[in-house]
Coordinates of C-alpha atoms in Angstrom, one line a residue:
M753 CA 24.3 102.1 139.2
P754 CA 25.2 104.1 136.1
K755 CA 28.9 103.7 135.2
A756 CA 29.6 107.4 135.2
I757 CA 28.3 107.8 138.8
F758 CA 30.2 104.8 140.0
C759 CA 33.5 106.1 138.4
D760 CA 32.9 109.6 140.0
I761 CA 32.5 108.0 143.5
V762 CA 35.6 105.8 143.1
R763 CA 37.6 108.8 141.7
S764 CA 36.5 111.0 144.6
C765 CA 37.3 108.4 147.2
F766 CA 40.7 107.7 145.6
M767 CA 41.6 111.4 145.5
Q768 CA 40.7 111.8 149.2
W769 CA 42.9 108.9 150.1
R770 CA 45.8 110.1 147.9
R771 CA 45.7 113.5 149.5
R772 CA 45.7 112.1 153.0
V773 CA 48.6 109.7 152.3
S774 CA 50.6 112.5 150.6
R775 CA 50.2 114.8 153.6
I776 CA 51.0 112.1 156.2
M777 CA 54.0 110.8 154.2
R778 CA 55.5 114.4 154.1
R779 CA 54.9 114.9 157.8
N780 CA 55.5 111.5 159.5
G781 CA 57.0 109.0 157.0
G782 CA 56.0 105.5 155.9
T783 CA 54.5 104.0 159.1
S784 CA 51.8 106.7 159.3
A785 CA 51.1 106.3 155.6
I786 CA 50.5 102.6 156.1
R787 CA 48.0 103.4 158.9
S788 CA 46.3 105.8 156.5
I789 CA 46.0 103.2 153.8
M790 CA 44.5 100.8 156.4
R791 CA 41.8 103.5 157.1
F792 CA 40.9 103.9 153.4
H793 CA 37.7 101.9 153.7
S794 CA 36.5 104.2 156.5
I795 CA 36.9 107.1 154.1
C796 CA 34.6 105.5 151.6
P797 CA 32.5 102.7 153.0
F798 CA 30.4 102.6 149.9
V799 CA 33.1 101.2 147.8
R800 CA 34.1 98.5 150.3
G801 CA 34.3 95.2 148.5
L802 CA 33.5 96.8 145.1
L803 CA 36.7 98.7 144.3
V804 CA 39.1 96.0 143.2
V805 CA 37.4 94.6 140.2
P806 CA 36.2 97.8 138.5
V807 CA 39.6 99.5 138.9
A808 CA 41.3 96.4 137.5
L809 CA 39.0 96.4 134.5
L810 CA 39.7 100.1 133.9
V811 CA 43.5 99.6 134.1
G812 CA 43.2 96.6 131.8
A813 CA 41.2 98.5 129.2
A814 CA 43.8 101.3 129.2
T815 CA 46.8 98.9 129.0
G816 CA 46.2 98.1 125.4
L817 CA 46.4 101.8 124.5
A818 CA 49.6 102.5 126.4
Q819 CA 51.6 99.3 125.8
A820 CA 50.4 98.3 122.3
G821 CA 50.8 94.6 123.1
S822 CA 54.2 94.7 124.7
P823 CA 55.2 91.2 126.0
A824 CA 56.5 92.9 129.1
G825 CA 53.1 94.3 130.0
P826 CA 52.5 97.6 131.9
V827 CA 54.5 98.7 134.9
P828 CA 52.4 98.0 138.0
V829 CA 51.2 101.3 139.4
Q830 CA 52.6 100.8 142.9
Y831 CA 56.1 100.9 141.5
L832 CA 55.5 104.0 139.5
E833 CA 54.1 105.7 142.6
A834 CA 57.0 104.6 144.7
R835 CA 59.6 105.8 142.1
R836 CA 58.0 109.3 141.8
A837 CA 57.6 109.6 145.6
A838 CA 61.3 108.7 146.1
L839 CA 62.3 111.3 143.5
L840 CA 60.1 114.0 145.2
D841 CA 61.8 113.1 148.5
R842 CA 65.3 113.6 147.0
M843 CA 64.2 116.9 145.5
G844 CA 63.1 118.2 148.9
T845 CA 61.4 121.4 147.5
G846 CA 61.2 122.4 143.9
V847 CA 59.8 121.7 140.4
A848 CA 60.9 118.9 138.1
I849 CA 60.1 118.9 134.4
L850 CA 60.5 115.9 132.1
R851 CA 59.8 115.7 128.4
S852 CA 59.1 112.5 126.5
T853 CA 60.9 111.5 123.4
D854 CA 59.3 113.0 120.2
Q855 CA 58.1 111.0 117.3
R856 CA 60.8 110.7 114.6
S857 CA 60.1 109.6 111.0
I858 CA 62.5 107.5 108.9
E859 CA 61.5 109.5 105.9
A860 CA 63.0 112.9 105.3
E861 CA 59.7 114.8 105.1
G862 CA 58.3 113.1 108.2
A863 CA 54.9 112.7 106.5
H864 CA 54.4 109.1 107.7
P865 CA 54.8 108.8 111.5
Q866 CA 54.0 105.1 111.3
D867 CA 57.4 104.7 109.8
S868 CA 59.1 105.8 113.1
D869 CA 61.0 103.5 115.4
F870 CA 59.8 105.2 118.6
R871 CA 61.5 104.5 121.9
Q872 CA 60.5 106.4 125.0
D873 CA 63.0 108.4 127.1
N874 CA 64.3 106.1 129.8
D875 CA 63.6 108.5 132.7
F876 CA 60.1 109.4 131.4
F877 CA 59.3 105.7 131.1
Y878 CA 60.8 104.9 134.5
L879 CA 58.4 107.4 136.2
T880 CA 55.3 107.0 134.1
G881 CA 55.4 103.6 132.3
L882 CA 54.1 105.3 129.2
E883 CA 55.3 105.2 125.6
T884 CA 53.4 108.2 124.4
A885 CA 55.4 110.8 122.4
G886 CA 54.9 114.5 122.9
S887 CA 54.2 114.2 126.6
W888 CA 55.3 116.2 129.7
L889 CA 55.6 115.2 133.4
V890 CA 55.7 117.9 136.0
L891 CA 56.5 117.1 139.6
V892 CA 56.2 119.7 142.4
A893 CA 57.8 119.0 145.8
R894 CA 56.5 121.2 148.6
D895 CA 57.5 121.5 152.3
S896 CA 54.2 122.5 153.8
A897 CA 51.6 121.3 151.3
P898 CA 50.9 118.1 149.3
D899 CA 53.2 117.3 146.5
Q900 CA 51.7 117.7 143.0
E901 CA 52.0 115.5 139.8
I902 CA 50.7 116.7 136.4
L903 CA 50.9 114.6 133.3
Y904 CA 50.4 116.2 129.8
L905 CA 49.5 114.0 126.9
P906 CA 48.6 114.7 123.2
P907 CA 44.8 114.7 122.8
R908 CA 43.2 111.8 121.0
D909 CA 43.1 112.3 117.2
T910 CA 40.6 109.9 115.5
L911 CA 42.0 110.6 112.0
A912 CA 45.6 109.9 113.0
E913 CA 44.5 106.8 114.8
R914 CA 43.0 105.4 111.6
W915 CA 46.6 105.2 110.4
T916 CA 48.5 104.3 113.5
G917 CA 46.1 102.7 115.9
P918 CA 44.6 103.7 119.2
A919 CA 46.6 106.2 121.3
L920 CA 46.5 107.3 124.9
G921 CA 45.3 110.7 125.6
P922 CA 44.6 112.7 128.8
G923 CA 41.8 111.2 130.9
P924 CA 40.9 108.3 133.1
E925 CA 42.8 105.7 131.2
A926 CA 46.1 107.6 131.6
A927 CA 45.3 108.3 135.3
A928 CA 44.6 104.5 135.9
L929 CA 47.9 103.5 134.3
T930 CA 50.0 106.0 136.1
V931 CA 48.0 106.9 139.2
I932 CA 48.5 110.6 138.3
E933 CA 45.1 112.1 138.9
D934 CA 45.8 115.4 137.0
T935 CA 46.1 114.6 133.3
R936 CA 45.9 117.4 130.8
S937 CA 46.3 118.2 127.1
N938 CA 49.9 118.8 126.1
A939 CA 48.7 122.0 124.4
E940 CA 48.5 123.5 127.9
A941 CA 51.9 122.3 129.0
E942 CA 54.2 125.2 128.1
R943 CA 51.7 127.8 129.4
D944 CA 51.1 126.0 132.7
I945 CA 54.8 125.4 133.2
R946 CA 55.7 129.1 132.7
R947 CA 53.1 130.1 135.2
L948 CA 54.2 127.5 137.7
V949 CA 57.9 128.2 137.5
L950 CA 57.8 132.0 137.2
R951 CA 55.2 133.0 139.8
P952 CA 56.6 134.7 142.9
N953 CA 55.8 132.0 145.4
S954 CA 56.8 129.1 143.1
P955 CA 58.5 126.1 144.7
A956 CA 61.0 126.5 141.8
R957 CA 62.2 129.7 143.5
S958 CA 62.4 128.4 147.0
G959 CA 63.8 125.0 146.1
G960 CA 65.0 124.9 142.5
L961 CA 64.0 124.0 139.0
Y962 CA 65.1 120.5 137.9
I963 CA 65.3 119.5 134.3
S964 CA 67.4 117.1 132.3
R965 CA 70.4 118.9 131.0
G966 CA 71.2 116.5 128.1
E967 CA 71.8 117.4 124.4
R968 CA 68.2 116.5 123.5
E969 CA 66.7 118.9 126.1
S970 CA 68.8 121.8 124.9
D971 CA 66.7 121.6 121.7
I972 CA 63.4 122.2 123.6
P973 CA 62.5 125.9 123.3
L974 CA 60.8 126.1 126.7
F975 CA 63.9 124.7 128.4
R976 CA 66.2 127.1 126.6
E977 CA 63.9 129.9 127.7
L978 CA 63.8 128.9 131.4
V979 CA 67.5 128.1 131.6
F980 CA 69.3 130.6 129.3
S981 CA 67.0 133.7 129.3
P982 CA 67.1 135.4 132.7
S983 CA 65.0 138.2 131.2
V984 CA 61.9 136.0 131.7
S985 CA 62.1 136.9 135.3
R986 CA 64.0 139.4 137.5
T987 CA 64.9 136.5 139.8
P988 CA 65.1 133.3 137.7
P989 CA 65.1 130.0 139.6
V990 CA 68.2 128.1 140.2
V991 CA 68.3 125.3 137.6
S992 CA 69.7 121.9 138.4
D993 CA 70.2 118.7 136.4
L994 CA 67.4 116.2 137.2
R995 CA 69.3 113.2 135.8
P996 CA 71.4 112.4 138.9
L997 CA 68.4 112.4 141.1
V998 CA 66.6 110.0 138.8
A999 CA 69.7 107.9 138.4
A1000 CA 69.9 107.4 142.2
G1001 CA 66.6 105.7 142.0
R1002 CA 67.3 103.7 138.9
L1003 CA 70.5 102.3 140.4
V1004 CA 68.6 100.0 142.9
K1005 CA 66.1 97.9 140.9
D1006 CA 62.6 97.2 142.2
A1007 CA 60.8 93.9 141.7
D1008 CA 59.3 94.9 138.3
E1009 CA 62.6 96.1 137.0
L1010 CA 64.2 92.8 138.0
R1011 CA 61.4 90.8 136.3
R1012 CA 62.2 92.7 133.1
L1013 CA 65.9 92.3 133.4
R1014 CA 65.7 88.6 134.2
R1015 CA 63.6 88.0 131.1
A1016 CA 66.0 90.1 128.9
I1017 CA 68.9 88.1 130.2
D1018 CA 67.2 84.7 129.7
I1019 CA 66.4 85.7 126.1
T1020 CA 70.0 86.7 125.5
A1021 CA 71.3 83.5 127.0
E1022 CA 69.1 81.5 124.6
A1023 CA 70.4 83.6 121.7
E1024 CA 74.0 82.8 122.8
R1025 CA 73.1 79.1 122.8
A1026 CA 71.4 79.4 119.4
A1027 CA 74.5 81.0 117.9
M1028 CA 76.8 78.3 119.3
R1029 CA 74.7 75.6 117.6
V1030 CA 75.1 77.1 114.1
I1031 CA 78.6 78.7 114.0
R1032 CA 80.9 77.1 111.4
P1033 CA 84.1 78.2 109.6
G1034 CA 83.3 80.5 106.7
M1035 CA 80.2 82.0 108.3
W1036 CA 79.8 85.7 107.9
E1037 CA 79.4 87.7 111.1
Y1038 CA 76.1 89.1 109.9
E1039 CA 74.8 85.5 109.6
I1040 CA 75.6 84.9 113.2
E1041 CA 74.0 88.2 114.1
A1042 CA 70.8 87.2 112.2
V1043 CA 70.5 84.0 114.3
I1044 CA 70.9 86.0 117.5
E1045 CA 68.5 88.8 116.7
A1046 CA 65.9 86.4 115.3
T1047 CA 66.0 84.6 118.6
F1048 CA 65.5 87.9 120.4
R1049 CA 62.3 88.7 118.5
R1050 CA 60.9 85.2 118.6
S1051 CA 61.3 85.3 122.4
G1052 CA 59.5 88.6 122.9
A1053 CA 62.3 91.1 123.0
E1054 CA 61.2 94.4 121.4
R1055 CA 64.6 95.3 120.1
V1056 CA 68.4 95.0 120.8
G1057 CA 69.6 96.9 123.8
F1058 CA 72.6 98.0 121.8
P1059 CA 74.2 97.1 118.4
S1060 CA 75.2 93.5 118.5
I1061 CA 79.0 93.0 118.6
I1062 CA 79.9 89.9 116.5
G1063 CA 83.6 89.8 115.8
A1064 CA 85.6 86.9 114.3
G1065 CA 89.4 86.7 114.2
T1066 CA 91.0 90.1 114.3
N1067 CA 87.6 91.8 114.6
A1068 CA 87.3 90.1 118.0
T1069 CA 90.0 92.3 119.3
V1070 CA 88.0 95.5 118.5
L1071 CA 86.1 96.2 121.7
H1072 CA 82.9 97.7 120.2
Y1073 CA 83.1 96.3 116.7
D1074 CA 79.5 96.4 115.4
K1075 CA 79.8 96.3 111.6
S1076 CA 79.3 92.5 111.3
R1077 CA 80.9 92.4 107.8
G1078 CA 83.7 90.0 108.3
Q1079 CA 83.9 86.3 107.4
S1080 CA 85.2 83.8 109.9
E1081 CA 88.1 81.4 109.2
G1082 CA 89.0 78.0 110.6
G1083 CA 90.9 78.5 113.9
D1084 CA 89.2 81.9 114.7
L1085 CA 87.5 82.8 117.9
V1086 CA 84.2 84.7 117.7
V1087 CA 83.2 87.2 120.3
M1088 CA 79.5 87.7 120.7
D1089 CA 78.7 90.7 122.9
I1090 CA 74.9 90.9 122.8
G1091 CA 71.8 92.1 124.7
A1092 CA 68.1 91.7 124.2
E1093 CA 65.9 94.5 125.4
F1094 CA 62.7 93.5 127.2
G1095 CA 60.3 96.1 128.5
Y1096 CA 62.9 98.8 128.3
Y1097 CA 65.6 96.8 130.2
T1098 CA 68.6 95.3 128.5
A1099 CA 70.9 92.4 129.1
D1100 CA 74.6 92.5 128.3
V1101 CA 76.2 89.0 127.9
T1102 CA 79.4 88.1 126.1
R1103 CA 80.6 84.7 125.1
T1104 CA 83.7 83.8 123.1
V1105 CA 83.6 80.6 121.1
P1106 CA 85.9 78.7 118.6
V1107 CA 84.5 78.7 115.1
T1108 CA 85.5 75.0 114.7
G1109 CA 83.8 74.0 117.9
T1110 CA 87.1 73.2 119.7
F1111 CA 89.5 75.6 121.3
T1112 CA 93.2 75.3 120.4
E1113 CA 95.6 74.6 123.3
R1114 CA 96.6 78.3 123.4
Q1115 CA 93.1 79.6 123.0
R1116 CA 91.9 77.4 125.8
A1117 CA 94.7 78.4 128.2
L1118 CA 94.0 82.1 127.6
Y1119 CA 90.2 81.5 127.8
E1120 CA 90.6 79.7 131.2
L1121 CA 92.7 82.6 132.5
V1122 CA 90.0 85.1 131.6
L1123 CA 87.3 82.8 133.1
A1124 CA 89.2 82.4 136.3
T1125 CA 89.8 86.2 136.5
Q1126 CA 86.1 86.8 136.0
Q1127 CA 85.1 84.2 138.7
A1128 CA 87.5 85.9 141.2
A1129 CA 85.7 89.2 140.5
I1130 CA 82.2 87.7 140.6
D1131 CA 83.0 85.9 143.9
S1132 CA 83.8 89.4 145.4
V1133 CA 80.4 90.9 144.6
R1134 CA 78.5 91.7 147.8
P1135 CA 77.1 94.8 149.5
G1136 CA 79.8 97.4 150.3
V1137 CA 82.1 96.6 147.4
T1138 CA 82.6 99.0 144.4
T1139 CA 83.2 98.7 140.7
Q1140 CA 86.7 100.0 141.3
D1141 CA 87.3 97.1 143.7
L1142 CA 86.2 94.6 141.0
N1143 CA 88.5 96.2 138.5
R1144 CA 91.5 96.0 140.9
I1145 CA 90.7 92.4 141.9
A1146 CA 90.4 91.3 138.2
R1147 CA 93.7 93.0 137.1
V1148 CA 95.6 91.7 140.1
Y1149 CA 94.3 88.1 139.6
M1150 CA 95.2 88.2 135.8
R1151 CA 98.7 89.6 136.5
E1152 CA 99.5 87.0 139.2
H1153 CA 98.2 84.0 137.2
S1154 CA 99.5 84.8 133.8
G1155 CA 102.4 82.4 134.0
E1156 CA 104.2 82.4 130.7
L1157 CA 101.1 82.9 128.5
C1158 CA 101.9 86.5 127.6
Q1159 CA 105.7 86.7 127.8
P1160 CA 107.5 89.1 127.9
G1161 CA 105.3 90.6 130.6
T1162 CA 101.9 89.6 132.0
C1163 CA 98.5 89.2 130.3
D1164 CA 96.9 92.1 132.1
R1165 CA 98.6 94.5 129.6
Y1166 CA 96.1 93.0 127.0
F1167 CA 93.2 93.7 129.4
V1168 CA 92.4 97.2 128.1
H1169 CA 89.0 98.1 129.6
G1170 CA 87.2 98.2 132.9
A1171 CA 85.9 95.0 134.5
S1172 CA 82.4 96.2 135.3
H1173 CA 79.6 98.6 134.7
W1174 CA 76.0 99.2 135.8
L1175 CA 73.2 97.5 133.9
G1176 CA 69.5 98.4 133.5
M1177 CA 67.5 100.5 131.1
D1178 CA 70.8 101.5 129.4
V1179 CA 73.5 99.0 128.7
H1180 CA 76.0 101.3 130.5
D1181 CA 73.4 102.3 133.0
V1182 CA 73.2 105.5 135.0
G1183 CA 74.6 105.8 138.5
D1184 CA 77.8 107.0 140.3
Y1185 CA 80.5 104.4 139.9
G1186 CA 81.9 105.2 143.3
T1187 CA 78.6 104.0 144.9
P1188 CA 79.1 100.9 147.1
F1189 CA 77.1 97.9 146.1
A1190 CA 73.7 97.5 147.7
E1191 CA 71.0 94.9 147.4
G1192 CA 69.0 95.3 144.2
M1193 CA 71.9 96.7 142.1
V1194 CA 72.7 95.0 138.8
L1195 CA 76.1 95.1 137.2
T1196 CA 78.3 93.3 134.6
V1197 CA 81.6 91.5 135.2
E1198 CA 83.6 91.3 132.0
P1199 CA 87.4 90.8 131.9
G1200 CA 89.1 90.2 128.5
I1201 CA 92.3 89.6 126.7
Y1202 CA 93.0 91.1 123.2
I1203 CA 96.1 90.2 121.1
P1204 CA 95.5 91.5 117.6
E1205 CA 98.7 90.2 116.1
Q1206 CA 97.6 86.7 117.1
R1207 CA 94.0 87.2 116.0
I1208 CA 92.9 86.4 119.5
G1209 CA 90.2 88.3 121.3
I1210 CA 88.5 86.8 124.4
R1211 CA 85.9 88.5 126.5
I1212 CA 83.5 86.8 129.0
E1213 CA 80.7 89.0 130.4
D1214 CA 78.0 88.1 132.8
D1215 CA 75.2 90.0 134.6
V1216 CA 75.2 89.9 138.4
L1217 CA 72.5 90.9 140.9
V1218 CA 73.7 92.2 144.3
T1219 CA 71.8 90.4 147.1
A1220 CA 71.6 91.0 150.8
R1221 CA 74.5 88.7 151.6
G1222 CA 76.3 88.3 148.3
H1223 CA 75.2 88.0 144.7
E1224 CA 73.2 86.0 142.1
L1225 CA 74.6 85.2 138.6
L1226 CA 71.7 86.1 136.3
S1227 CA 73.2 85.0 133.0
A1228 CA 74.1 81.4 134.0
G1229 CA 71.9 80.1 131.2
A1230 CA 74.7 80.9 128.6
P1231 CA 77.5 78.3 128.8
R1232 CA 80.8 79.9 129.8
K1233 CA 83.1 76.9 130.8
P1234 CA 85.1 75.8 127.7
Q1235 CA 84.0 72.2 128.0
D1236 CA 80.3 73.2 128.1
I1237 CA 80.7 75.4 125.1
E1238 CA 82.4 72.6 123.1
A1239 CA 79.8 70.1 124.2
L1240 CA 77.0 72.4 123.0
M1241 CA 78.7 73.1 119.7
R1242 CA 79.3 69.3 119.1
E1243 CA 75.6 68.6 119.4
T1244 CA 74.9 69.9 115.9
R1245 CA 78.1 68.8 114.1

């Protein structure tokens, strides 16, 4: 059978199935949708037994264009579909518009786009899995008709691809990677969006217009027009911020997100171990940083999730010190707050180690207090608890167990930041901090003590997954007990 005819048959069958599932999901929920999926073969008996391999090959061919060899690989389409379906459910009725990150050139004139360090907008990647600049995603939630998804991509440019390599354009490859059937040229995006939003019977009027209201979006002319220029319509749609709706989905990680996070955390733990093996008195902070970030890249991380914080001595007492210009001295502690990014998900792990390889008596006593404080908070992680609870537990524990270490007073006065934050695509990830923990959420636990006049800064930070009955420590691969740190550092001395 000719390839074109086969593809047309498969596409037609798939679109029938998608439309049926969409209608049933809107009316009757997931159980009926599952029954519809089971009836898929009865819709298209011709493709029974033939569908899996050709579609897999099609997706595989497109993957190289979209992911450019990313060690993380593409996001499986079932997760992309589920994320968008959940967002459409939260919208109820309305129109959501997302814009990808634009290409940025390092050079002032912008003449050489291959010099850009492009990273996709997190929400756009979360919903599409694509890294293509200059793209739009439009989602239409309707009450009485099937929902609609439209993806706009830059058309292929063979001349540009001679310089920068194959790109993903509108067409079957993009549809296979995203399971968005309707892919169009981005040249049509603004015209189509105006028509969709401003027509009298638009879902944007009956439900609302959802766009991201960040600083980046305020620079997009179309968004400014729709939001700030009521003259475009006598009855402009009510505009709402899309970000909280996406954040509600990002807060609970699916299996693919957890796969990426686990790998990012494992890479980061290996980098912590690599740094512990080489640290010596007199080393510059940037030398330690170089060992860490080289380990990231060798292990498949695309980039750092945030600027590495490597602080020795007094610099260890600066919470977000990221200059890496100081030189360590004998007797110093070094704080290493680092995170590899793997497939758009970042780790956040902090270890504090003695430059000499051995803690002094006072350093060890303070370190063990911070470690015990952290363990008390970690032990409390389970469904129903909140980040505020962890912060209270950590502070109370440190205050009650300070003894005479921080006289006059207690050590919690040197604990000057929160004990926890969400973790995911952003290091301080999106989500309401009043939300009770639920299975699939990932957070950090990171108490600390900072005494600048004594050149002592200690922070211990680990990444924790909330499970159905408790928690899992994801960053256990990085030594955190003082005896384990000293043992590892002795191996290379």
